[in-house]
Amino acid sequence: MTKISRRTLMKGAGAIATASVIGKPALAADKLKIGFIFLGPIGDYGWTWAHNKGREAVEAALGDKVETIYVENVAEDASAIPQIRDLAQQGCKLIFTTSYGYMDQTIQVAGEFKDVKFEHCTGFKRADNVSTYNSKFHEGRAVLGTIAGKQSKSGTLGYLGSFKVPEVVLGVNSFTLSAQRQNKDAKVKLVMIDSWFDPPKEAAATETLINLGCDIVTTHTDSPAALQTLEQKGLHGFGQGADMSSFAPNAHLTAILDIWGPYYIARAQAMLDGKWASTDTWWGFKEGTVQIAPYGKDVTKDAAAAADKVQAGYKDGSFNIFTGPIYAQDGTLKVKDGEVMKDADLATIDWFVKGVESAS
Amino acid sequence: MGADFIIAAIITVVGLTTPILLAGIGELVVEKSGVLNLGVEGMMLTGAISGFAVTVITGNPWAGVIGAAIGGALASLLFAVLVLQLNSNQVATGLALTIFGTGLSSLLGLSFTGRIVAPFLSVFPASLSADPILKVIFGYSPIVYFALLMVPLTAWFLKSTRAGLILRAVGENDLSAHSIGYSVRRVRYAAIAFGGAMAGIGGCYFSLVITPMWAEKMTAGRGWIALALVVFAGWRMGRLLAGAYFFGILMALELYAKASGFSFLPSQFWAAMPYIMTVVALSFISSRGTAGANAPACLGKPFLPST
């Protein structure tokens, strides 16, 4: 029932957003028009907020040469198709669809508009006019895991996940392995809440993890609910997608920042230069799409130093947390000593490392 | 499993239960008057933003709770005008209220996104509210005690007062109530406004207590659970209280099972539990041959007096 009503709502909201877009005056023909399809509202202080910052970065960097338009609150179902098509019909030559759930819809519309270039975020289906791109958030999780491993007194860490998809699994594994480098007995209790955004459930799940002995809880869900709960209990956690220190000044240790600007600017520039080609891009610390927020006041010197080392290692390419030996949950050796997991294997990972306690 | 562990689990259950209990009490009264208002989710969201906004502006969470009640009631009155004056379809209008409330709360919340208030926690002295054992009784927000107090008060009102009897009469047979001189519309307006106010207070439990902030759609579907709860309770107040805590325990059990690495049920099943239990309860009631004995006879029907 909820789903139906939310969809209905999202369609309504989308229609309103589209209407406002249509109302804009026509623009000079030589400008590159770029469209964005957003999952949430741009004020979500998380995923969509970060993508919108990327859009603003394109406008700031390329100025008069580009014009950007966006549609918010687009559902990840068939209703996304007319929304994407609408952007193409309005003359967008480059369209970013910024969530995994738009994958097939993007491919379908791309088939109808061969002269329009599409960029789908976090997916794996490509075509001559469809690129995919993603960010190595798990590199950021390695920094969080390092701090958590150093600072946790109980050695039991909590993790709120959304769904068992590769991106989340990678984050959990990266966080766990990093914590274990600091404290070899560190365990991670994982709860999947089956949603990207459900503040009351996120808060209750955080209380549950704390009650089961976790003193640091990190999240791969989008609201600051966990941080607020941790703040009330005098414990610590991390922001997700944006600096959330204003929600929990004491509990906030640091946050992974999603910085899409460098990628969006590079792709828009490639269009202007006539050099756009279908690719699969997976950038991280090195290229600047993953960054770490300033450390909170409760981050110890030791932890900060270790965290800085991880960041520096990723920036110069000397460090990769997915270096063997790595054991799966059941103890089987998955990656041999000294071997480094390939990006292709990371992108499809579906198993948790040893030390993760989870129900799935 | 020490006492600490059980107390912390109880506190989580109370947090999960209180908003659906509040909204459920309100909806039960609305349905007893013969009106089905499916807009609970929208009214909760309106209450959540009203309560948060008033708290930010006045700095007083008590004022915030009153603001939430007023916000929820105002939203419900919009529904009331449509279904009582214009005799619009109650199901469709209720759904529209949910969509409207979601959109309105997002709009009102634009300038409040990213702000926080101090959580509206226990007002008892710290020697009681922070005591490791006693906090299980004294460690809650005043809204929790208000919800628990409203259960017997509302039950008493419906069962033992003249006004409550009239309200039930209107819900059972609006034409008869009308023919002996009661104003069906006025009674239903009052019931709907009460339902809106309670849903609003339930909504502000999210924005003032659980996560003291405003975020769009932060009630995340709890209004629908409250609706299921009223049916599950068979329109009885005592069973509503028990059902609310039963649903709250189910929600907490899901989280504890997952965090303990238990995986005997897929998590989607847990999430569907309140609805499944409602269907089970309905079947059970029907099989006893007293089907809908307690469901108001005029529930969902428009009031169309011949005169």
XYZ file of C-alpha atoms in Angstrom:
667
model
C 0.000 0.000 0.000
C 2.769 2.378 0.946
C 4.544 1.743 -2.266
C 1.560 2.537 -4.408
C 0.920 5.778 -2.644
C 4.554 6.812 -2.775
C 4.728 6.070 -6.426
C 1.627 8.019 -7.082
C 3.098 10.869 -5.139
C 6.418 10.689 -6.908
C 4.696 10.797 -10.255
C 2.838 13.875 -9.110
C 5.988 15.498 -7.823
C 7.809 14.568 -11.002
C 5.067 16.071 -13.101
C 5.306 19.305 -11.170
C 9.084 19.373 -11.529
C 8.795 18.684 -15.244
C 6.241 21.411 -15.644
C 8.575 23.913 -14.052
C 11.345 22.768 -16.361
C 9.181 23.243 -19.430
C 8.435 26.751 -18.301
C 12.048 27.849 -18.731
C 12.801 30.064 -21.713
C 14.286 28.497 -24.826
C 18.033 28.699 -24.980
C 20.625 29.425 -27.609
C 21.130 26.492 -29.938
C 24.891 26.267 -29.495
C 24.648 25.617 -25.752
C 25.067 22.022 -24.600
C 21.939 21.085 -22.720
C 22.518 18.553 -19.940
C 19.734 16.730 -18.124
C 19.761 15.032 -14.726
C 17.315 12.472 -13.338
C 17.367 12.510 -9.533
C 16.088 9.843 -7.147
C 15.230 12.006 -4.155
C 14.701 15.677 -3.480
C 17.826 17.829 -3.915
C 17.422 18.791 -0.257
C 17.976 15.259 1.060
C 21.464 16.078 2.368
C 22.608 12.781 0.922
C 22.721 11.015 -2.420
C 20.686 13.421 -4.553
C 22.063 16.479 -2.781
C 25.576 15.354 -3.769
C 24.602 14.766 -7.406
C 23.037 18.212 -7.524
C 26.292 19.688 -6.212
C 27.965 17.957 -9.155
C 25.463 19.550 -11.517
C 26.196 22.964 -10.015
C 29.913 22.299 -10.429
C 29.385 21.757 -14.174
C 27.571 25.084 -14.472
C 30.272 26.830 -12.483
C 33.107 25.305 -14.499
C 31.691 25.579 -18.010
C 29.509 28.639 -17.582
C 27.816 29.840 -20.775
C 28.700 26.755 -22.742
C 26.195 24.576 -20.909
C 22.662 24.664 -19.621
C 21.497 22.102 -17.058
C 18.041 20.939 -16.107
C 16.959 18.319 -13.609
C 13.948 16.335 -12.430
C 13.663 15.344 -8.753
C 11.832 12.470 -7.054
C 11.842 10.131 -10.027
C 10.728 6.636 -9.006
C 12.877 3.649 -9.937
C 10.140 2.023 -11.978
C 8.567 2.298 -15.414
C 7.453 5.853 -14.640
C 11.094 6.908 -15.066
C 10.913 6.201 -18.820
C 8.712 9.156 -19.784
C 10.739 11.386 -17.474
C 14.011 10.478 -19.193
C 12.381 10.699 -22.620
C 11.055 14.111 -21.735
C 14.573 15.423 -21.075
C 15.717 14.100 -24.454
C 12.734 15.692 -26.194
C 13.570 18.999 -24.594
C 16.902 18.953 -26.379
C 19.271 17.519 -23.784
C 22.238 15.982 -25.561
C 23.778 14.532 -22.410
C 21.608 12.925 -19.744
C 22.746 11.585 -16.371
C 20.416 9.080 -14.693
C 21.710 9.018 -11.153
C 20.507 5.806 -9.543
C 20.888 2.073 -10.083
C 17.151 1.540 -10.539
C 17.078 3.535 -13.793
C 19.257 1.015 -15.619
C 16.814 -0.654 -18.019
C 14.821 2.539 -18.441
C 17.969 4.379 -19.510
C 18.865 1.652 -22.017
C 15.356 1.752 -23.455
C 15.217 5.524 -23.948
C 18.790 5.502 -25.292
C 17.567 3.159 -28.019
C 14.986 5.742 -29.071
C 17.382 8.710 -29.121
C 20.571 7.591 -30.846
C 21.977 11.123 -31.044
C 21.688 11.700 -27.299
C 24.395 10.472 -24.926
C 23.350 8.841 -21.677
C 25.293 8.262 -18.475
C 23.902 5.803 -15.955
C 25.175 5.884 -12.393
C 26.140 2.609 -10.653
C 24.765 0.292 -13.353
C 26.456 -2.211 -15.631
C 24.511 -2.080 -18.919
C 26.140 -0.025 -21.651
C 25.455 0.824 -25.315
C 27.096 2.970 -27.991
C 25.424 6.019 -26.499
C 25.260 4.822 -22.887
C 28.165 5.057 -20.455
C 28.193 3.925 -16.867
C 29.966 5.514 -13.960
C 30.355 4.930 -10.284
C 32.520 6.030 -7.406
C 34.705 3.822 -5.216
C 32.897 4.607 -1.997
C 34.445 1.507 -0.492
C 37.771 3.375 -0.478
C 36.137 5.855 1.858
C 34.763 2.979 3.939
C 38.365 1.835 4.435
C 39.102 5.163 6.116
C 35.997 4.874 8.336
C 36.880 1.274 9.225
C 40.381 2.323 10.165
C 39.095 4.974 12.578
C 36.444 2.608 13.977
C 38.962 -0.210 14.488
C 41.339 2.107 16.306
C 38.731 3.748 18.527
C 36.198 1.049 19.368
C 36.562 -0.157 22.940
C 34.273 -3.145 22.567
C 35.714 -4.251 19.222
C 32.125 -4.786 18.090
C 31.056 -2.415 15.344
C 27.572 -1.848 13.971
C 26.668 -1.427 10.327
C 23.293 -0.372 8.927
C 22.864 -1.519 5.364
C 20.052 -1.056 2.882
C 20.046 -3.997 0.471
C 22.501 -6.755 -0.370
C 23.812 -5.193 -3.588
C 27.507 -5.132 -4.597
C 27.983 -1.509 -3.579
C 26.775 -2.203 -0.041
C 28.629 -5.534 0.245
C 31.860 -3.828 -0.848
C 31.405 -1.132 1.765
C 30.794 -3.651 4.528
C 33.830 -5.716 3.511
C 36.103 -2.708 3.157
C 35.004 -1.360 6.543
C 35.441 -4.736 8.251
C 38.858 -5.524 6.751
C 40.097 -2.033 7.646
C 38.880 -2.329 11.221
C 40.584 -5.712 11.509
C 43.910 -4.203 10.409
C 43.722 -2.059 13.549
C 42.164 -4.673 15.831
C 42.349 -8.217 14.522
C 39.423 -9.359 16.662
C 37.067 -6.644 15.430
C 33.591 -7.886 14.492
C 30.920 -6.110 12.487
C 27.229 -6.665 13.163
C 25.260 -5.942 10.013
C 21.556 -5.083 9.821
C 19.884 -4.610 6.444
C 16.825 -2.402 6.843
C 15.450 -3.005 3.308
C 15.251 0.680 2.529
C 17.589 3.537 1.646
C 15.601 5.904 3.822
C 13.503 5.045 6.871
C 14.564 7.261 9.795
C 12.486 5.548 12.529
C 13.750 2.123 11.485
C 17.318 3.383 11.196
C 17.062 4.803 14.715
C 15.569 1.592 16.145
C 18.185 -0.536 14.372
C 20.924 1.646 15.829
C 19.481 1.199 19.327
C 19.423 -2.547 18.705
C 23.060 -2.628 17.581
C 24.107 -0.569 20.589
C 22.218 -2.952 22.870
C 24.099 -5.850 21.280
C 27.412 -4.274 22.220
C 28.351 -1.979 19.329
C 29.995 1.291 20.367
C 30.496 2.662 16.838
C 27.798 2.376 14.187
C 28.216 3.278 10.542
C 25.465 3.463 7.950
C 24.850 2.826 4.294
C 21.384 4.335 4.544
C 20.689 7.947 3.794
C 19.370 9.729 6.887
C 21.266 11.080 9.902
C 18.970 9.038 12.197
C 21.726 6.697 13.387
C 24.005 9.621 14.209
C 21.278 11.333 16.228
C 20.684 8.151 18.231
C 24.433 7.761 18.811
C 24.656 11.399 19.900
C 21.983 10.821 22.549
C 23.844 7.774 23.869
C 27.265 9.457 23.830
C 28.627 7.031 21.216
C 30.075 7.580 17.745
C 29.361 7.059 14.077
C 29.880 8.445 10.596
C 27.969 10.619 8.158
C 26.786 9.157 4.888
C 27.166 10.951 1.570
C 27.616 14.362 3.145
C 29.106 16.007 6.221
C 26.391 15.424 8.830
C 28.236 16.946 11.778
C 25.508 19.555 12.249
C 23.095 16.736 13.193
C 25.458 15.198 15.742
C 28.388 17.462 16.640
C 29.904 14.996 19.129
C 29.018 11.646 17.579
C 30.144 12.552 14.058
C 33.678 11.197 13.570
C 33.839 11.951 9.860
C 31.912 11.212 6.669
C 32.465 10.010 3.140
C 31.714 12.822 0.717
C 30.368 11.997 -2.743
C 31.941 14.477 -5.132
C 30.534 14.045 -8.627
C 31.701 17.398 -10.003
C 35.019 16.232 -11.511
C 33.318 13.464 -13.467
C 30.397 15.566 -14.687
C 32.718 18.338 -15.815
C 34.979 15.864 -17.648
C 32.031 14.312 -19.488
C 30.473 17.646 -20.415
C 33.861 18.819 -21.682
C 34.190 15.651 -23.750
C 30.811 16.432 -25.347
C 31.884 20.002 -26.133
C 35.114 18.685 -27.679
C 33.213 16.067 -29.647
C 35.225 13.320 -27.941
C 32.486 11.602 -25.915
C 32.660 7.803 -26.102
C 30.864 5.032 -24.255
C 32.942 4.015 -21.241
C 32.725 2.529 -17.802
C 34.283 4.814 -15.208
C 35.038 3.956 -11.593
C 36.867 6.769 -9.891
C 37.858 7.154 -6.262
C 40.198 9.096 -3.973
C 42.787 9.481 -6.715
C 40.459 11.296 -9.115
C 38.694 13.180 -6.322
C 35.189 11.698 -6.512
C 35.582 10.237 -3.014
C 36.669 12.573 -0.263
C 36.645 12.506 3.517
C 35.046 15.233 5.653
C 37.149 16.975 8.334
C 37.704 14.707 11.343
C 35.436 15.311 14.332
C 36.829 16.431 17.666
C 36.580 12.939 19.159
C 38.881 11.357 16.565
C 42.116 10.467 18.381
C 45.532 11.447 17.027
C 46.396 7.784 16.432
C 43.224 7.136 14.511
C 43.601 10.304 12.440
C 47.166 9.370 11.525
C 46.162 5.854 10.481
C 43.214 7.229 8.501
C 45.426 9.776 6.733
C 47.770 6.974 5.757
C 44.940 5.035 4.114
C 43.826 8.116 2.181
C 47.381 8.849 1.051
C 47.820 5.217 0.022
C 44.743 5.347 -2.180
C 45.775 8.661 -3.702
C 49.202 7.399 -4.764
C 47.958 3.931 -5.614
C 50.103 2.118 -3.042
C 47.201 0.803 -0.959
C 44.202 -1.395 -1.672
C 42.194 -2.912 1.154
C 41.164 -5.831 -1.065
C 44.625 -7.378 -0.939
C 44.800 -11.025 0.138
C 44.643 -13.042 2.176
C 40.883 -12.473 2.462
C 38.560 -15.046 3.980
C 34.802 -15.277 3.473
C 32.334 -15.397 6.381
C 32.525 -19.199 6.549
C 36.311 -19.147 6.638
C 37.068 -20.207 3.042
C 40.048 -18.450 1.476
C 38.688 -16.161 -1.254
C 41.764 -14.114 -2.168
C 45.267 -15.575 -1.924
C 48.050 -13.902 0.004
C 49.398 -10.899 -1.870
C 46.770 -11.054 -4.604
C 44.689 -7.924 -5.268
C 41.026 -8.226 -6.253
C 40.245 -6.902 -9.719
C 37.683 -4.128 -10.248
C 35.499 -6.502 -12.259
C 35.334 -8.930 -9.315
C 34.669 -6.125 -6.866
C 31.799 -4.811 -8.969
C 29.921 -8.108 -8.734
C 30.863 -9.176 -5.200
C 28.143 -11.019 -3.269
C 29.952 -12.487 -0.241
C 30.911 -10.994 3.096
C 34.339 -11.294 4.674
C 35.110 -13.112 7.895
C 34.124 -11.081 10.935
C 30.832 -9.859 9.464
C 27.854 -11.129 11.442
C 24.736 -10.892 9.329
C 21.459 -12.583 8.617
C 22.043 -12.904 4.874
C 20.877 -11.438 28.694
C 20.919 -9.152 31.696
C 18.377 -6.637 32.891
C 20.173 -3.877 30.947
C 19.663 -5.730 27.727
C 15.954 -6.312 28.291
C 15.377 -2.720 29.400
C 17.118 -1.343 26.303
C 14.994 -3.635 24.136
C 11.811 -2.485 25.877
C 12.761 1.161 25.277
C 13.220 0.426 21.566
C 9.812 -1.277 21.424
C 8.139 1.700 23.136
C 9.748 4.018 20.567
C 8.475 1.907 17.680
C 4.996 1.567 19.177
C 4.085 5.056 20.374
C 3.534 6.772 16.992
C 1.312 3.996 15.611
C -0.595 3.810 18.900
C -1.351 7.541 18.818
C -2.433 7.517 15.194
C -4.404 4.309 15.828
C -6.376 5.827 18.722
C -7.349 8.751 16.521
C -8.313 6.589 13.563
C -10.353 4.268 15.774
C -12.503 7.175 16.925
C -12.876 8.432 13.340
C -13.979 5.000 12.148
C -16.330 4.603 15.106
C -18.117 7.705 13.831
C -18.558 5.971 10.480
C -15.802 7.655 8.505
C -12.830 5.882 6.930
C -9.885 8.265 6.698
C -6.991 6.685 4.789
C -5.005 9.904 5.061
C -3.239 8.948 8.302
C 0.212 9.001 6.703
C -0.375 12.483 5.308
C -1.675 13.791 8.629
C 1.301 12.273 10.466
C 3.707 14.018 8.102
C 1.838 17.298 8.480
C 2.049 16.861 12.252
C 5.745 15.995 12.053
C 6.640 19.197 10.208
C 4.212 21.402 12.179
C 5.579 20.119 15.466
C 9.157 20.536 14.335
C 8.610 24.012 12.911
C 6.835 25.274 16.035
C 9.579 23.801 18.228
C 12.289 25.492 16.165
C 10.480 28.842 16.234
C 9.386 28.865 19.888
C 12.135 26.687 21.330
C 9.433 24.906 23.327
C 8.675 21.260 22.505
C 5.352 21.394 24.405
C 4.242 24.126 22.028
C 5.565 21.914 19.252
C 3.302 19.046 20.270
C 0.303 21.386 20.336
C 1.359 22.708 16.943
C 1.536 19.151 15.631
C -1.975 18.451 16.896
C -3.280 21.613 15.245
C -1.419 20.857 12.001
C -2.790 17.327 11.851
C -6.304 18.521 12.690
C -6.225 21.236 10.008
C -5.131 18.696 7.401
C -7.928 16.354 8.482
C -10.527 19.142 8.268
C -9.743 19.531 4.591
C -10.688 15.866 4.236
C -13.759 16.462 6.410
C -15.081 19.267 4.221
C -14.705 17.123 1.121
C -16.346 13.971 2.479
C -18.974 15.585 4.747
C -20.062 18.653 2.791
C -19.460 17.409 -0.723
C -19.983 13.682 -0.063
C -16.858 12.742 -1.972
C -15.687 9.139 -1.904
C -13.941 8.551 1.422
C -11.352 6.081 0.152
C -10.250 8.276 -2.732
C -10.281 11.427 -0.614
C -8.287 9.723 2.125
C -5.639 8.604 -0.334
C -5.571 12.122 -1.734
C -5.019 13.445 1.786
C -1.951 11.223 2.130
C -0.537 12.520 -1.136
C -1.438 16.090 -0.237
C 0.027 15.811 3.270
C 3.265 14.380 1.922
C 3.634 17.201 -0.564
C 2.544 19.920 1.840
C 4.946 18.735 4.532
C 7.810 18.736 2.010
C 6.939 22.283 1.018
C 6.603 23.536 4.600
C 9.795 21.702 5.502
C 11.980 23.338 2.836
C 13.380 25.945 5.201
C 13.668 23.474 8.085
C 15.748 20.829 6.338
C 19.123 20.329 7.959
C 18.154 21.918 11.273
C 17.944 20.113 14.587
C 16.269 20.624 17.938
C 17.038 19.125 21.326
C 15.183 15.798 21.570
C 11.971 15.986 23.627
C 12.955 13.445 26.265
C 11.862 12.534 29.780
C 10.878 15.389 32.078
C 11.430 13.342 35.230
C 14.498 14.135 37.361
C 17.662 12.392 36.213
C 17.667 10.227 39.351
C 14.615 8.497 37.847
C 14.953 8.967 34.077
C 18.651 8.049 33.899
C 18.577 5.296 36.504
C 19.656 2.045 34.831
C 16.552 0.206 36.078
C 13.931 2.885 36.722
C 14.373 4.407 33.280
C 12.228 1.610 31.938
C 9.330 3.424 33.650
C 10.482 7.061 33.783
C 12.830 7.355 30.824
C 10.394 8.336 28.090
C 9.193 11.455 26.364
C 5.958 12.916 27.801
C 4.321 11.931 24.497
C 4.649 8.254 25.472
C 2.701 8.769 28.726
C 0.162 10.880 26.863
C -0.431 8.005 24.423
C -0.842 5.499 27.243
C -3.202 7.850 29.086
C -5.312 8.410 25.986
C -6.106 4.684 25.692
C -8.307 4.401 28.815
C -9.584 7.966 28.410
C -10.787 7.365 24.875
C -12.184 3.940 25.770
C -14.089 5.517 28.656
C -15.323 8.326 26.416
C -16.644 5.928 23.788
C -18.178 3.489 26.226
C -19.458 5.510 29.155
C -20.200 9.052 28.095
C -23.245 10.451 26.375
C -21.105 12.087 23.705
C -19.369 8.778 23.062
C -22.691 7.027 22.728
C -23.876 9.605 20.199
C -20.630 9.210 18.248
C -21.125 5.451 18.084
C -24.776 5.874 17.148
C -23.746 8.119 14.257
C -21.271 5.468 13.137
C -23.762 2.611 13.414
C -26.803 4.247 11.849
C -26.401 7.786 10.683
C -29.982 8.164 9.435
C -31.491 7.097 12.766
C -29.167 9.386 14.672
C -30.147 12.163 12.301
C -33.876 11.458 12.659
C -33.760 11.832 16.426
C -32.037 15.148 16.095
C -28.278 14.617 16.311
C -26.083 16.489 13.876
C -24.268 13.705 12.059
C -21.963 16.115 10.281
C -20.969 17.975 13.425
C -20.151 14.737 15.252
C -18.095 13.508 12.315
C -16.255 16.820 11.984
C -15.240 16.538 15.627
C -14.189 12.904 15.263
C -12.142 13.607 12.145
C -10.418 16.575 13.770
C -9.588 14.438 16.813
C -8.177 11.762 14.506
C -6.072 14.373 12.728
C -4.766 15.799 15.980
C -3.756 12.357 17.271
C -2.067 11.444 13.983
C -0.285 14.805 14.115
C 1.028 14.103 17.615
C 2.066 10.629 16.472
C 3.923 12.270 13.589
C 5.774 14.712 15.809
C 7.056 11.775 17.865
C 9.331 11.168 14.867
C 10.468 14.750 14.357
C 10.863 15.674 18.028
C 11.825 12.452 19.821
C 13.162 9.610 17.651
C 15.128 11.744 15.196
C 14.881 15.401 16.216
C 15.025 16.777 12.683
C 12.848 17.200 9.633
C 13.295 14.991 6.557
C 10.810 14.458 3.750
C 8.662 11.336 4.164
C 10.299 10.644 7.506
C 7.316 8.663 8.804
C 8.195 6.040 6.174
C 4.786 4.365 5.963
C 3.874 4.133 9.666
C 0.464 5.669 8.905
C -0.484 2.556 6.962
C 0.527 0.356 9.873
C -1.732 2.457 12.120
C -4.621 1.848 9.719
C -3.981 -1.888 9.735
C -3.774 -1.730 13.509
C -7.340 -0.413 13.865
C -8.692 -3.322 11.836
C -6.424 -5.758 13.684
C -7.843 -4.438 16.956
C -11.396 -5.050 15.782
C -12.253 -1.427 16.706
C -11.648 -2.193 20.419
C -9.434 0.155 22.413
C -7.878 -2.491 24.671
C -6.976 -4.623 21.715
C -5.590 -1.556 19.965
C -3.097 -1.062 22.780
C -2.128 -4.735 22.772
C -1.945 -4.761 18.971
C 0.244 -1.662 18.842
C 2.742 -3.263 21.226
C 2.503 -6.534 19.337
C 3.380 -4.720 16.095
C 6.140 -2.829 17.913
C 7.595 -6.079 19.230
C 7.459 -7.598 15.738
C 9.371 -4.632 14.314
C 11.992 -4.859 17.071
C 12.255 -8.637 16.685
C 13.115 -8.188 13.025
C 16.019 -5.915 13.941
C 17.247 -8.135 16.788
C 17.046 -11.233 14.609
C 19.060 -9.574 11.869
C 21.648 -8.030 14.185
C 22.147 -11.408 15.860
C 22.755 -13.069 12.509
C 19.476 -14.995 12.574
C 18.121 -15.653 9.124
C 15.264 -18.110 9.386
C 12.835 -15.688 7.716
C 13.443 -13.380 4.764
C 13.372 -9.772 5.887
C 10.568 -8.835 3.494
C 8.437 -11.250 5.474
C 9.155 -9.354 8.684
C 8.235 -6.074 7.047
C 4.935 -7.552 5.866
C 4.144 -9.019 9.294
C 1.763 -6.310 10.575
C -0.357 -6.684 7.443
C -0.235 -10.466 7.516
C -1.262 -10.449 11.173
C -4.142 -8.118 10.313
C -5.390 -10.535 7.678
C -5.028 -13.411 10.137
C -6.939 -11.511 12.802
C -9.679 -10.636 10.307
C -10.030 -14.261 9.236
C -10.162 -15.314 12.866
C -12.913 -12.815 13.639
C -14.914 -13.924 10.587
C -14.537 -17.619 11.370
C -16.137 -17.070 14.769
C -19.264 -15.900 13.034
C -19.118 -12.476 14.594
C -17.716 -10.981 11.441
C -17.422 -7.257 11.738
C -19.553 -7.317 14.880
C -17.584 -4.355 16.041
C -17.070 -2.655 12.710
C -19.241 0.446 12.546
C -22.125 -0.274 10.187
C -21.851 3.066 8.382
C -18.066 2.875 7.947
C -17.047 4.524 4.698
C -20.598 5.305 3.559
C -21.554 8.874 2.708
C -24.279 10.475 4.839
C -27.203 11.324 2.558
C -30.267 12.415 4.556
C -33.477 12.554 2.553
C -34.486 15.896 4.002
